[in-house]
């Protein structure tokens, strides 16, 4: 705890702001659920780092019962309350409010638990302000502090990013990072449905599918203050489920092709195993192979439909 506070208070290495970008509206969106121990410092830190920018700190509170919202207001944040439940729902509420009510051009995401240091925000928004990227993700593994992420979460994170690479073609090292910045116009090109933790993956997949320029920058990741809301197994499973759904939506040929390939291999195996016996004439293996061919064809049709829709 002590080391977290020292690190968090440490001298801020701020990136100099280009004067032509000082007027661009930036909204830092922070979902909170019972974060009374950390939220004041997070809001204060963001306001300090972003003092030279046209920046609003927006808290989307999930009806905390520990006074989180009051602390955030006292520190100068704009506080709104989510109607639904969940991390993803809170963020989507915040994105909408930031864009419509606050006229945000750039959105930044952050947790209210002191894990992400606000000093990284200028480096996250810089490529967007210079129009070199549409979304910038903070890579926590570049500055992972001791005790910041339990082994099971670290392993799960790596696995999810690997699955995202194979299933969605995402070349992002830290897909679950909650510290990001993106152009608010990107919201028009992303179909965001997730209400919980899977929103992080969905945003990346949708942005990638919309041909957005995604970049990663190194950030530090510090031990959390307060109780985590993440359930590694349950949320990990949900993120995996969402990734499969996204694969179906975004890469249908790979989705159906993979199932088809498994079926096809099984069919060929069955065929070669039964070849020396009188079972060889069984239609069973051929059903597998026909099924595989059908699945490939189905995937191909979906790809054509998708590309025709995109062209419209
Ligand atoms: N408004 C709202 N905020 C939430 C909810 N669940 C989590 N959060 C906040 O979202 C951020 C991320 O949650 P956290 O527990 O840190 O998850 P982790 O970073 O994946 O371990 C924190 O600031 C939480 O307070 C929710 O249901 N509603
Ligand atoms: Mg967190």
Short mmCIF file of C-alpha atoms and ligand atoms in Angstrom, two decimals:
data_model
loop_
_atom_site.label_atom_id
_atom_site.label_comp_id
_atom_site.label_asym_id
_atom_site.label_seq_id
_atom_site.Cartn_x
_atom_site.Cartn_y
_atom_site.Cartn_z
CA UNK A 1 0.00 0.00 0.00
CA UNK A 2 2.79 2.38 0.96
CA UNK A 3 4.74 1.69 -2.21
CA UNK A 4 1.59 2.26 -4.29
CA UNK A 5 1.06 5.67 -2.70
CA UNK A 6 4.69 6.66 -3.20
CA UNK A 7 4.62 5.58 -6.85
CA UNK A 8 1.31 7.31 -7.42
CA UNK A 9 2.56 10.57 -5.91
CA UNK A 10 5.88 10.39 -7.70
CA UNK A 11 6.99 13.27 -9.90
CA UNK A 12 4.86 13.18 -13.01
CA UNK A 13 6.65 12.81 -16.31
CA UNK A 14 4.24 14.77 -18.44
CA UNK A 15 4.34 14.87 -22.23
CA UNK A 16 4.38 18.49 -23.47
CA UNK A 17 1.08 19.46 -25.12
CA UNK A 18 1.05 20.91 -28.61
CA UNK A 19 -0.81 24.27 -28.22
CA UNK A 20 -3.03 23.50 -31.23
CA UNK A 21 -4.47 20.55 -29.30
CA UNK A 22 -5.09 22.36 -26.03
CA UNK A 23 -8.70 23.07 -27.01
CA UNK A 24 -9.64 19.54 -28.17
CA UNK A 25 -12.25 18.23 -25.77
CA UNK A 26 -11.01 15.19 -23.85
CA UNK A 27 -13.20 13.28 -21.42
CA UNK A 28 -11.67 10.79 -19.01
CA UNK A 29 -14.33 8.17 -18.35
CA UNK A 30 -14.01 6.32 -15.04
CA UNK A 31 -16.50 3.64 -13.91
CA UNK A 32 -16.74 3.29 -10.14
CA UNK A 33 -18.27 0.76 -7.80
CA UNK A 34 -17.35 1.26 -4.15
CA UNK A 35 -13.91 2.77 -4.66
CA UNK A 36 -13.92 5.26 -1.74
CA UNK A 37 -10.29 4.52 -0.83
CA UNK A 38 -8.89 5.37 -4.25
CA UNK A 39 -11.29 7.52 -6.26
CA UNK A 40 -10.24 10.87 -4.74
CA UNK A 41 -6.60 10.30 -5.62
CA UNK A 42 -7.46 9.10 -9.12
CA UNK A 43 -9.66 12.12 -9.91
CA UNK A 44 -7.10 14.49 -8.36
CA UNK A 45 -4.28 12.83 -10.31
CA UNK A 46 -6.11 13.07 -13.64
CA UNK A 47 -7.01 16.72 -13.06
CA UNK A 48 -3.40 17.53 -12.19
CA UNK A 49 -1.92 15.74 -15.22
CA UNK A 50 -4.53 17.17 -17.59
CA UNK A 51 -4.48 20.74 -16.24
CA UNK A 52 -3.28 22.16 -19.59
CA UNK A 53 -5.86 20.26 -21.63
CA UNK A 54 -9.56 20.91 -22.19
CA UNK A 55 -10.44 17.92 -20.04
CA UNK A 56 -13.39 16.73 -17.96
CA UNK A 57 -13.26 13.80 -15.55
CA UNK A 58 -16.49 11.83 -15.83
CA UNK A 59 -17.38 9.29 -13.17
CA UNK A 60 -20.06 6.71 -13.94
CA UNK A 61 -21.05 5.34 -10.61
CA UNK A 62 -22.83 2.02 -10.12
CA UNK A 63 -24.71 3.35 -7.04
CA UNK A 64 -21.80 2.87 -4.65
CA UNK A 65 -22.74 2.65 -0.99
CA UNK A 66 -19.43 3.89 0.43
CA UNK A 67 -19.57 7.56 -0.62
CA UNK A 68 -17.45 7.14 -3.76
CA UNK A 69 -19.69 9.54 -5.72
CA UNK A 70 -19.46 12.29 -3.09
CA UNK A 71 -15.66 12.06 -2.92
CA UNK A 72 -15.45 12.24 -6.71
CA UNK A 73 -17.71 15.34 -6.78
CA UNK A 74 -15.63 17.04 -4.09
CA UNK A 75 -12.52 16.42 -6.19
CA UNK A 76 -14.15 18.15 -9.15
CA UNK A 77 -15.40 15.26 -11.27
CA UNK A 78 -18.71 15.24 -13.12
CA UNK A 79 -20.67 12.33 -11.66
CA UNK A 80 -23.48 10.42 -13.37
CA UNK A 81 -25.12 7.13 -12.41
CA UNK A 82 -25.60 4.10 -14.59
CA UNK A 83 -29.11 2.69 -15.05
CA UNK A 84 -28.04 -0.89 -15.60
CA UNK A 85 -25.31 -2.99 -14.06
CA UNK A 86 -21.77 -3.95 -14.97
CA UNK A 87 -18.44 -2.47 -16.06
CA UNK A 88 -19.35 -2.48 -19.76
CA UNK A 89 -22.74 -0.89 -19.15
CA UNK A 90 -21.11 1.87 -17.07
CA UNK A 91 -18.54 2.60 -19.77
CA UNK A 92 -21.11 2.72 -22.55
CA UNK A 93 -23.24 5.10 -20.44
CA UNK A 94 -20.15 7.25 -20.00
CA UNK A 95 -19.18 7.19 -23.69
CA UNK A 96 -22.67 8.34 -24.69
CA UNK A 97 -22.80 11.13 -22.11
CA UNK A 98 -19.27 12.28 -22.94
CA UNK A 99 -20.05 12.49 -26.61
CA UNK A 100 -23.55 13.96 -26.53
CA UNK A 101 -23.46 16.19 -23.43
CA UNK A 102 -19.77 17.04 -23.11
CA UNK A 103 -18.97 17.07 -26.86
CA UNK A 104 -15.90 14.91 -26.35
CA UNK A 105 -13.55 14.44 -29.30
CA UNK A 106 -11.23 12.06 -27.44
CA UNK A 107 -12.26 9.56 -24.79
CA UNK A 108 -9.92 8.07 -22.22
CA UNK A 109 -10.72 5.07 -20.00
CA UNK A 110 -9.28 4.41 -16.60
CA UNK A 111 -10.08 2.45 -13.40
CA UNK A 112 -10.71 4.15 -10.06
CA UNK A 113 -8.46 1.77 -8.13
CA UNK A 114 -4.97 3.37 -8.46
CA UNK A 115 -3.73 0.58 -10.75
CA UNK A 116 -3.35 2.91 -13.74
CA UNK A 117 -1.29 6.06 -13.28
CA UNK A 118 -2.82 9.22 -14.81
CA UNK A 119 0.68 10.35 -15.83
CA UNK A 120 0.32 8.06 -18.87
CA UNK A 121 -2.74 9.85 -20.26
CA UNK A 122 -0.79 12.41 -22.36
CA UNK A 123 1.15 9.58 -24.04
CA UNK A 124 -2.13 7.77 -24.75
CA UNK A 125 -3.88 10.78 -26.29
CA UNK A 126 -0.85 12.15 -28.21
CA UNK A 127 -1.08 9.74 -31.21
CA UNK A 128 -4.81 10.46 -31.45
CA UNK A 129 -4.40 14.23 -31.32
CA UNK A 130 -1.73 13.95 -34.02
CA UNK A 131 -4.11 11.72 -36.04
CA UNK A 132 -1.60 8.88 -36.06
CA UNK A 133 -3.99 6.42 -34.36
CA UNK A 134 -7.72 5.96 -33.70
CA UNK A 135 -7.32 3.91 -30.54
CA UNK A 136 -4.37 3.68 -28.17
CA UNK A 137 -4.13 0.90 -25.58
CA UNK A 138 -1.87 0.99 -22.54
CA UNK A 139 0.30 -2.13 -22.33
CA UNK A 140 0.47 -3.04 -18.63
CA UNK A 141 2.98 -5.80 -19.14
CA UNK A 142 5.60 -3.18 -20.04
CA UNK A 143 5.51 -1.80 -16.49
CA UNK A 144 3.97 -4.50 -14.34
CA UNK A 145 4.77 -3.81 -10.68
CA UNK A 146 5.31 -6.62 -8.19
CA UNK A 147 1.99 -7.82 -6.73
CA UNK A 148 -0.10 -5.84 -9.23
CA UNK A 149 -1.56 -8.88 -10.99
CA UNK A 150 -2.01 -12.36 -9.51
CA UNK A 151 -0.49 -15.24 -11.48
CA UNK A 152 -3.89 -16.61 -12.54
CA UNK A 153 -4.92 -13.22 -13.98
CA UNK A 154 -1.58 -12.81 -15.74
CA UNK A 155 -1.89 -16.28 -17.29
CA UNK A 156 -5.54 -15.64 -18.21
CA UNK A 157 -4.68 -12.30 -19.79
CA UNK A 158 -1.96 -13.84 -21.95
CA UNK A 159 -4.25 -16.68 -23.02
CA UNK A 160 -7.08 -14.30 -23.93
CA UNK A 161 -4.74 -12.14 -26.00
CA UNK A 162 -3.44 -15.25 -27.77
CA UNK A 163 -7.00 -16.44 -28.51
CA UNK A 164 -7.86 -12.93 -29.75
CA UNK A 165 -4.88 -13.02 -32.08
CA UNK A 166 -5.79 -16.43 -33.51
CA UNK A 167 -9.57 -15.95 -33.60
CA UNK A 168 -9.89 -12.26 -34.43
CA UNK A 169 -6.52 -11.38 -35.93
CA UNK A 170 -5.94 -8.85 -33.14
CA UNK A 171 -2.31 -7.89 -32.82
CA UNK A 172 -2.66 -6.38 -29.37
CA UNK A 173 -0.40 -7.59 -26.59
CA UNK A 174 -2.62 -6.53 -23.66
CA UNK A 175 -6.20 -6.92 -24.85
CA UNK A 176 -7.66 -6.64 -21.35
CA UNK A 177 -6.03 -3.34 -20.45
CA UNK A 178 -8.56 -0.89 -19.04
CA UNK A 179 -6.45 2.17 -19.82
CA UNK A 180 -7.12 3.36 -23.35
CA UNK A 181 -7.84 6.42 -25.42
CA UNK A 182 -9.83 6.63 -28.64
CA UNK A 183 -11.51 9.05 -31.02
CA UNK A 184 -15.15 9.58 -30.08
CA UNK A 185 -16.14 9.20 -33.77
CA UNK A 186 -14.99 5.58 -33.54
CA UNK A 187 -18.15 4.93 -31.50
CA UNK A 188 -20.14 5.15 -34.75
CA UNK A 189 -18.12 2.27 -36.18
CA UNK A 190 -18.22 -0.09 -33.18
CA UNK A 191 -21.21 -2.28 -32.28
CA UNK A 192 -20.87 -2.50 -28.51
CA UNK A 193 -23.16 -5.04 -26.85
CA UNK A 194 -21.25 -6.32 -23.81
CA UNK A 195 -22.43 -5.09 -20.42
CA UNK A 196 -19.68 -6.60 -18.30
CA UNK A 197 -15.91 -7.05 -18.44
CA UNK A 198 -15.96 -8.44 -22.06
CA UNK A 199 -16.49 -4.87 -23.32
CA UNK A 200 -12.69 -4.41 -23.39
CA UNK A 201 -12.32 -7.24 -25.93
CA UNK A 202 -15.40 -6.22 -27.89
CA UNK A 203 -14.12 -2.66 -28.34
CA UNK A 204 -10.84 -3.90 -29.77
CA UNK A 205 -12.44 -6.45 -32.08
CA UNK A 206 -14.98 -3.96 -33.39
CA UNK A 207 -12.36 -1.23 -33.85
CA UNK A 208 -10.10 -3.69 -35.70
CA UNK A 209 -13.00 -4.78 -37.91
CA UNK A 210 -13.67 -1.12 -38.70
CA UNK A 211 -10.05 -0.82 -39.90
CA UNK A 212 -9.22 1.57 -37.05
CA UNK A 213 -5.55 2.25 -36.44
CA UNK A 214 -4.81 0.63 -33.08
CA UNK A 215 -1.57 1.31 -31.27
CA UNK A 216 -0.12 0.22 -27.92
CA UNK A 217 2.00 2.34 -25.60
CA UNK A 218 3.81 1.14 -22.48
CA UNK A 219 2.23 1.98 -19.12
CA UNK A 220 2.81 0.91 -15.53
CA UNK A 221 0.39 -1.27 -13.58
CA UNK A 222 0.26 -0.95 -9.82
CA UNK A 223 -1.28 -3.07 -7.05
CA UNK A 224 -4.96 -2.33 -6.57
CA UNK A 225 -6.38 -0.34 -3.66
CA UNK A 226 -9.79 -1.66 -2.53
CA UNK A 227 -11.75 -4.76 -3.54
CA UNK A 228 -11.55 -6.07 -7.10
CA UNK A 229 -14.84 -6.50 -8.98
CA UNK A 230 -13.29 -9.00 -11.38
CA UNK A 231 -14.03 -12.73 -10.94
CA UNK A 232 -11.11 -14.31 -12.83
CA UNK A 233 -12.83 -17.60 -13.73
CA UNK A 234 -16.37 -16.30 -14.35
CA UNK A 235 -15.28 -13.16 -16.19
CA UNK A 236 -12.51 -15.04 -18.04
CA UNK A 237 -15.16 -17.49 -19.30
CA UNK A 238 -17.44 -14.65 -20.35
CA UNK A 239 -14.62 -12.91 -22.22
CA UNK A 240 -13.82 -16.18 -23.99
CA UNK A 241 -17.52 -16.62 -24.88
CA UNK A 242 -17.66 -13.08 -26.24
CA UNK A 243 -14.51 -13.73 -28.29
CA UNK A 244 -16.17 -16.76 -29.91
CA UNK A 245 -19.30 -14.68 -30.65
CA UNK A 246 -17.10 -11.95 -32.15
CA UNK A 247 -15.30 -14.56 -34.27
CA UNK A 248 -18.68 -15.66 -35.62
CA UNK A 249 -19.62 -12.03 -36.40
CA UNK A 250 -16.30 -10.79 -37.71
CA UNK A 251 -14.50 -13.83 -39.18
CA UNK A 252 -17.28 -16.26 -40.20
CA UNK A 253 -15.10 -18.22 -42.60
CA UNK A 254 -12.56 -18.94 -39.86
CA UNK A 255 -15.37 -19.74 -37.41
CA UNK A 256 -17.20 -22.23 -39.63
CA UNK A 257 -13.98 -23.31 -41.33
CA UNK A 258 -12.45 -24.35 -37.98
CA UNK A 259 -15.48 -26.45 -37.05
CA UNK A 260 -15.52 -27.83 -40.59
CA UNK A 261 -11.81 -28.69 -40.42
CA UNK A 262 -12.32 -30.62 -37.16
CA UNK A 263 -15.27 -32.49 -38.66
CA UNK A 264 -13.35 -33.18 -41.86
CA UNK A 265 -10.32 -34.55 -39.99
CA UNK A 266 -12.61 -36.75 -37.87
CA UNK A 267 -14.29 -38.04 -41.04
CA UNK A 268 -10.97 -38.84 -42.70
CA UNK A 269 -9.72 -40.53 -39.53
CA UNK A 270 -12.87 -42.66 -39.28
CA UNK A 271 -12.58 -43.53 -42.93
CA UNK A 272 -8.95 -44.64 -42.67
CA UNK A 273 -9.59 -46.56 -39.44
CA UNK A 274 -12.52 -48.48 -40.93
CA UNK A 275 -10.86 -49.01 -44.31
CA UNK A 276 -9.47 -52.49 -43.58
CA UNK A 277 -12.79 -53.69 -42.15
CA UNK A 278 -16.23 -54.37 -43.58
CA UNK A 279 -17.38 -51.14 -41.90
CA UNK A 280 -15.55 -49.23 -44.64
CA UNK A 281 -18.72 -48.83 -46.66
CA UNK A 282 -20.43 -47.02 -43.74
CA UNK A 283 -21.83 -43.64 -44.76
CA UNK A 284 -20.82 -42.30 -41.37
CA UNK A 285 -17.39 -40.89 -42.34
CA UNK A 286 -18.84 -39.39 -45.49
CA UNK A 287 -21.42 -37.53 -43.41
CA UNK A 288 -18.59 -35.87 -41.50
CA UNK A 289 -16.84 -34.86 -44.69
CA UNK A 290 -20.07 -33.56 -46.26
CA UNK A 291 -20.80 -31.61 -43.09
CA UNK A 292 -17.32 -30.08 -43.20
CA UNK A 293 -17.79 -29.03 -46.83
CA UNK A 294 -21.17 -27.50 -46.03
CA UNK A 295 -19.70 -25.54 -43.11
CA UNK A 296 -16.90 -24.15 -45.31
CA UNK A 297 -19.50 -23.14 -47.89
CA UNK A 298 -21.68 -21.49 -45.25
CA UNK A 299 -18.69 -19.57 -43.87
CA UNK A 300 -17.80 -18.44 -47.38
CA UNK A 301 -21.35 -17.18 -48.06
CA UNK A 302 -21.28 -15.20 -44.80
CA UNK A 303 -17.96 -13.62 -45.77
CA UNK A 304 -19.42 -12.51 -49.08
CA UNK A 305 -22.52 -11.07 -47.35
CA UNK A 306 -20.31 -9.27 -44.83
CA UNK A 307 -18.07 -7.72 -47.47
CA UNK A 308 -21.12 -6.62 -49.53
CA UNK A 309 -22.60 -4.98 -46.40
CA UNK A 310 -19.31 -3.24 -45.67
CA UNK A 311 -19.16 -1.83 -49.18
CA UNK A 312 -22.62 -0.21 -48.83
N1 LIG B 1 -20.20 1.78 -12.43
C1 LIG B 1 -19.64 0.56 -12.31
N2 LIG B 1 -18.32 0.44 -12.17
C2 LIG B 1 -17.80 -0.81 -12.06
C3 LIG B 1 -18.58 -1.98 -12.09
N3 LIG B 1 -17.76 -3.06 -11.96
C4 LIG B 1 -16.51 -2.57 -11.86
N4 LIG B 1 -16.53 -1.22 -11.91
C5 LIG B 1 -15.40 -0.29 -11.87
O1 LIG B 1 -14.65 -0.56 -13.03
C6 LIG B 1 -13.26 -0.49 -12.78
C7 LIG B 1 -12.64 -1.82 -13.12
O2 LIG B 1 -13.01 -2.80 -12.16
P1 LIG B 1 -11.90 -3.63 -11.38
O3 LIG B 1 -12.48 -4.27 -10.17
O4 LIG B 1 -10.73 -2.73 -11.14
O5 LIG B 1 -11.55 -4.73 -12.43
P2 LIG B 1 -10.09 -5.15 -12.92
O6 LIG B 1 -9.34 -3.90 -13.21
O7 LIG B 1 -10.36 -5.98 -14.12
O8 LIG B 1 -9.52 -5.89 -11.78
C8 LIG B 1 -13.14 -0.06 -11.30
O9 LIG B 1 -12.98 1.33 -11.22
C9 LIG B 1 -14.46 -0.50 -10.70
O10 LIG B 1 -14.86 0.28 -9.58
C10 LIG B 1 -20.01 -1.81 -12.23
O11 LIG B 1 -20.78 -2.76 -12.26
N5 LIG B 1 -20.48 -0.52 -12.34
MG1 LIG B 2 -8.89 -2.36 -11.99
#
